[in-house]
Each structure stands twice: as structure tokens, then as C-alpha cells.
CSV table of N, CA and C in Angstrom, one decimal:
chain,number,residue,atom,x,y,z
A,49,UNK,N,83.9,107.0,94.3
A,49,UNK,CA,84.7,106.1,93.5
A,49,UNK,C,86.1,105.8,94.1
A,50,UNK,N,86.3,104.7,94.4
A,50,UNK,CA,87.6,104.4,95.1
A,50,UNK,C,88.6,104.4,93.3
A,51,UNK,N,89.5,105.3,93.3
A,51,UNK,CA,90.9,105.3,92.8
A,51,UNK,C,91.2,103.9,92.5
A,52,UNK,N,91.7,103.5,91.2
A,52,UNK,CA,92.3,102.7,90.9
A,52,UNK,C,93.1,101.5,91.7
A,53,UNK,N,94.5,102.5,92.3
A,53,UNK,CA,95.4,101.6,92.6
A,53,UNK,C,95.1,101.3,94.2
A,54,UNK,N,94.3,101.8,94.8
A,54,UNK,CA,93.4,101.5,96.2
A,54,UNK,C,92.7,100.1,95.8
A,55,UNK,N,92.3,99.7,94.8
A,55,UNK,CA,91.5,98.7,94.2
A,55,UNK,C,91.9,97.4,94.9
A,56,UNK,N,93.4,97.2,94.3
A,56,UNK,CA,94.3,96.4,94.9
A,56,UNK,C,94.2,96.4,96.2
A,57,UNK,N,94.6,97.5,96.8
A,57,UNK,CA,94.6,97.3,98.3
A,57,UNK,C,92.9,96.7,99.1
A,58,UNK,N,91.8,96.8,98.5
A,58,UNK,CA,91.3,96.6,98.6
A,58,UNK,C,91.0,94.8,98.4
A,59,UNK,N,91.0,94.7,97.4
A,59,UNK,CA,91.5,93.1,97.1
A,59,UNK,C,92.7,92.4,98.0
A,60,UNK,N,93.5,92.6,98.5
A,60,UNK,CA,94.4,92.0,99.2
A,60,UNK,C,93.6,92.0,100.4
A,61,UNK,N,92.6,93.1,101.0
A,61,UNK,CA,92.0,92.8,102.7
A,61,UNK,C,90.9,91.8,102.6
A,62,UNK,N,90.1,91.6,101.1
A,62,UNK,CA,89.5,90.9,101.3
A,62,UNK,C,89.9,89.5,101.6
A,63,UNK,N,91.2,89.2,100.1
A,63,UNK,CA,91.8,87.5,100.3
A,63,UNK,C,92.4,87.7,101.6
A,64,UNK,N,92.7,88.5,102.2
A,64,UNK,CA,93.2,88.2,103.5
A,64,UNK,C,91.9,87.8,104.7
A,65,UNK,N,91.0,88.4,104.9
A,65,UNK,CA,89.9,88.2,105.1
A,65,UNK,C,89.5,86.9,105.5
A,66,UNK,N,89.4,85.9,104.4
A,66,UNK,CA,89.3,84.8,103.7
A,66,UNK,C,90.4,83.4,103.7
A,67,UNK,N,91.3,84.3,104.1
A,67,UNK,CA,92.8,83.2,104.8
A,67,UNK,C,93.6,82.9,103.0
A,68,UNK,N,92.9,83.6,101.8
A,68,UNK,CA,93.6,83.0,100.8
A,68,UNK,C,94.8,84.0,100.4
A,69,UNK,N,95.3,85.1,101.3
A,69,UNK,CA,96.1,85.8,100.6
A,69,UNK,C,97.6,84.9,100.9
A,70,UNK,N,98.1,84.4,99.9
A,70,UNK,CA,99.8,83.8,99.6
A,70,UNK,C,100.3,84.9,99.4
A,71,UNK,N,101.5,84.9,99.2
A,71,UNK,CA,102.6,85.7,99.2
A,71,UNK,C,102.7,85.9,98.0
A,72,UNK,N,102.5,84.9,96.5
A,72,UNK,CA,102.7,85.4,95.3
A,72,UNK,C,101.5,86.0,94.8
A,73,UNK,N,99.8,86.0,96.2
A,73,UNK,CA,98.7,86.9,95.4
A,73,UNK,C,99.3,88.3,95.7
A,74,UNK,N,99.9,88.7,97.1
A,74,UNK,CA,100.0,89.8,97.5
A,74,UNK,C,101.1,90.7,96.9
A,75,UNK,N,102.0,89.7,96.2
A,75,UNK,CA,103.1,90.8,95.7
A,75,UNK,C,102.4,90.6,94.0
A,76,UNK,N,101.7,90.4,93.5
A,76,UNK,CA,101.0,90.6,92.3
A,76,UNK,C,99.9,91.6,92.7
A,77,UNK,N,99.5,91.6,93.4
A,77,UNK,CA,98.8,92.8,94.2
A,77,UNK,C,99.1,94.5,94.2
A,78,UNK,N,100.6,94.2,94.8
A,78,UNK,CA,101.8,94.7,94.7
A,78,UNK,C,102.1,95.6,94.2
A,79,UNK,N,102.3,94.5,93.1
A,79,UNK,CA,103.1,95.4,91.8
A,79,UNK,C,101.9,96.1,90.7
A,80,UNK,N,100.6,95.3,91.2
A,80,UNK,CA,99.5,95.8,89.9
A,80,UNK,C,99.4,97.6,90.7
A,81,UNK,N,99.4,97.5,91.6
A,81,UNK,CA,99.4,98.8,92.4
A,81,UNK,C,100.4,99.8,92.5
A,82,UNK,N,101.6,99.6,92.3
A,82,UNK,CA,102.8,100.3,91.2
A,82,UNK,C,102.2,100.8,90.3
A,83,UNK,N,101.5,100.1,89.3
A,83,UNK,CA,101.8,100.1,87.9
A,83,UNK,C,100.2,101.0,87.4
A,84,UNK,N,99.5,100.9,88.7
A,84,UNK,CA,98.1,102.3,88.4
A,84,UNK,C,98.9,103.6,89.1
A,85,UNK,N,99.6,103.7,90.3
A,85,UNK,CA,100.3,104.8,90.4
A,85,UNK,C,101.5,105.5,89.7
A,86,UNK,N,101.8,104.8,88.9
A,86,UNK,CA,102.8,105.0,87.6
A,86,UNK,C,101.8,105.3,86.6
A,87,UNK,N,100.8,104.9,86.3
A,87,UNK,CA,100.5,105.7,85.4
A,87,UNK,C,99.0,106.9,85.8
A,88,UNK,N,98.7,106.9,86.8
A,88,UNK,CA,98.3,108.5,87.3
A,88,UNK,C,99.1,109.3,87.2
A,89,UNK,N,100.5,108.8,87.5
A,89,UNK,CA,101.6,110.3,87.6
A,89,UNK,C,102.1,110.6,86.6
A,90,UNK,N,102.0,110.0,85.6
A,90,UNK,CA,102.5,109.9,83.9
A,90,UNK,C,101.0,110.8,83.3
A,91,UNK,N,99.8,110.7,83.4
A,91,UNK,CA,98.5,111.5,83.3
A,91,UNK,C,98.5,112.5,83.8
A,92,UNK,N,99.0,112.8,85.0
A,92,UNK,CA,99.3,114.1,85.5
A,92,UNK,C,100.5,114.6,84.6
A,93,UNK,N,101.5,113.9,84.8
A,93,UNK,CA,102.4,114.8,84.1
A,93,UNK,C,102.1,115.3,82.5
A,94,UNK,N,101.7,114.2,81.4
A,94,UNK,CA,100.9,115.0,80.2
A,94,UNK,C,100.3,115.8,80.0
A,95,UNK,N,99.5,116.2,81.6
A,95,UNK,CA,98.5,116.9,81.5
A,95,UNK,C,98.9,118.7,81.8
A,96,UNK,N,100.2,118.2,82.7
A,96,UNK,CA,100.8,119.6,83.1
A,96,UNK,C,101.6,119.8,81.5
A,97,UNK,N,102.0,118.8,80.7
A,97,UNK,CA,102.9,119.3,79.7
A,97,UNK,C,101.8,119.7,78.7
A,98,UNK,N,101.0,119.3,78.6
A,98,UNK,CA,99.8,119.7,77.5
A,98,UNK,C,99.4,121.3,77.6
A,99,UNK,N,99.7,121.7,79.2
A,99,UNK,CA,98.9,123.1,79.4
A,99,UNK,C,100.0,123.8,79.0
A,100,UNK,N,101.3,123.5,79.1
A,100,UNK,CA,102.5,124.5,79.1
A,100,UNK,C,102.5,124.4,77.7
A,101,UNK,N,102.1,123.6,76.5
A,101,UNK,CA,102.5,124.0,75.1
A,101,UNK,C,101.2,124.4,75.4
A,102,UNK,N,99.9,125.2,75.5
A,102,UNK,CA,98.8,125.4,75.2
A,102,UNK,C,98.9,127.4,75.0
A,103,UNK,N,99.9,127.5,75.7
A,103,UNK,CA,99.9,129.4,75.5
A,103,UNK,C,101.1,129.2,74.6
């Protein structure tokens, strides 16, 4: 299973592929790929704060 924010990256080789990647698909691309690695690290971090109140 490819990871979320690889998704994007994956999507940008194809429209590039294809000659359609513009400049405003690729930084929408971009930023959607921020915005899954922002929240993996935010699920990790709940997940480390969830175990520390757990004992």
C-alpha cells in the first residue's frame, strides 16, 4: 500500500507523464502532500501521548 502523501507524488509523475502538469496542478500537489504529512505526524504524536497517560 503506497502511503498517503506519496499518493500525490505519484499523481504529479503521471500528469507529467502526459505533458498536463502546470504549475498550479503541481503546487496543489504540493501542498495536498504537506497536509497528509502533517497529519501522520500529528497521529503519531496522539498516539505517543495516548501511551504516556496509559500507565
Amino acid at each position: 500500500m503506497i502511503p498517503n502523501r506519496l499518493t500525490f507524488l505519484e499523481l504529479a509523475k503521471i500528469a507529467k507523464a502526459k505533458g498536463t502538469l502546470t504549475d498550479t496542478l503541481l503546487r496543489v500537489y504540493f501542498m495536498s502532500m504537506v497536509r497528509a504529512k502533517r497529519r501522520e505526524e500529528a497521529a503519531i504524536a496522539l498516539a505517543a501521548r495516548e501511551r504516556l497517560f496509559e500507565n
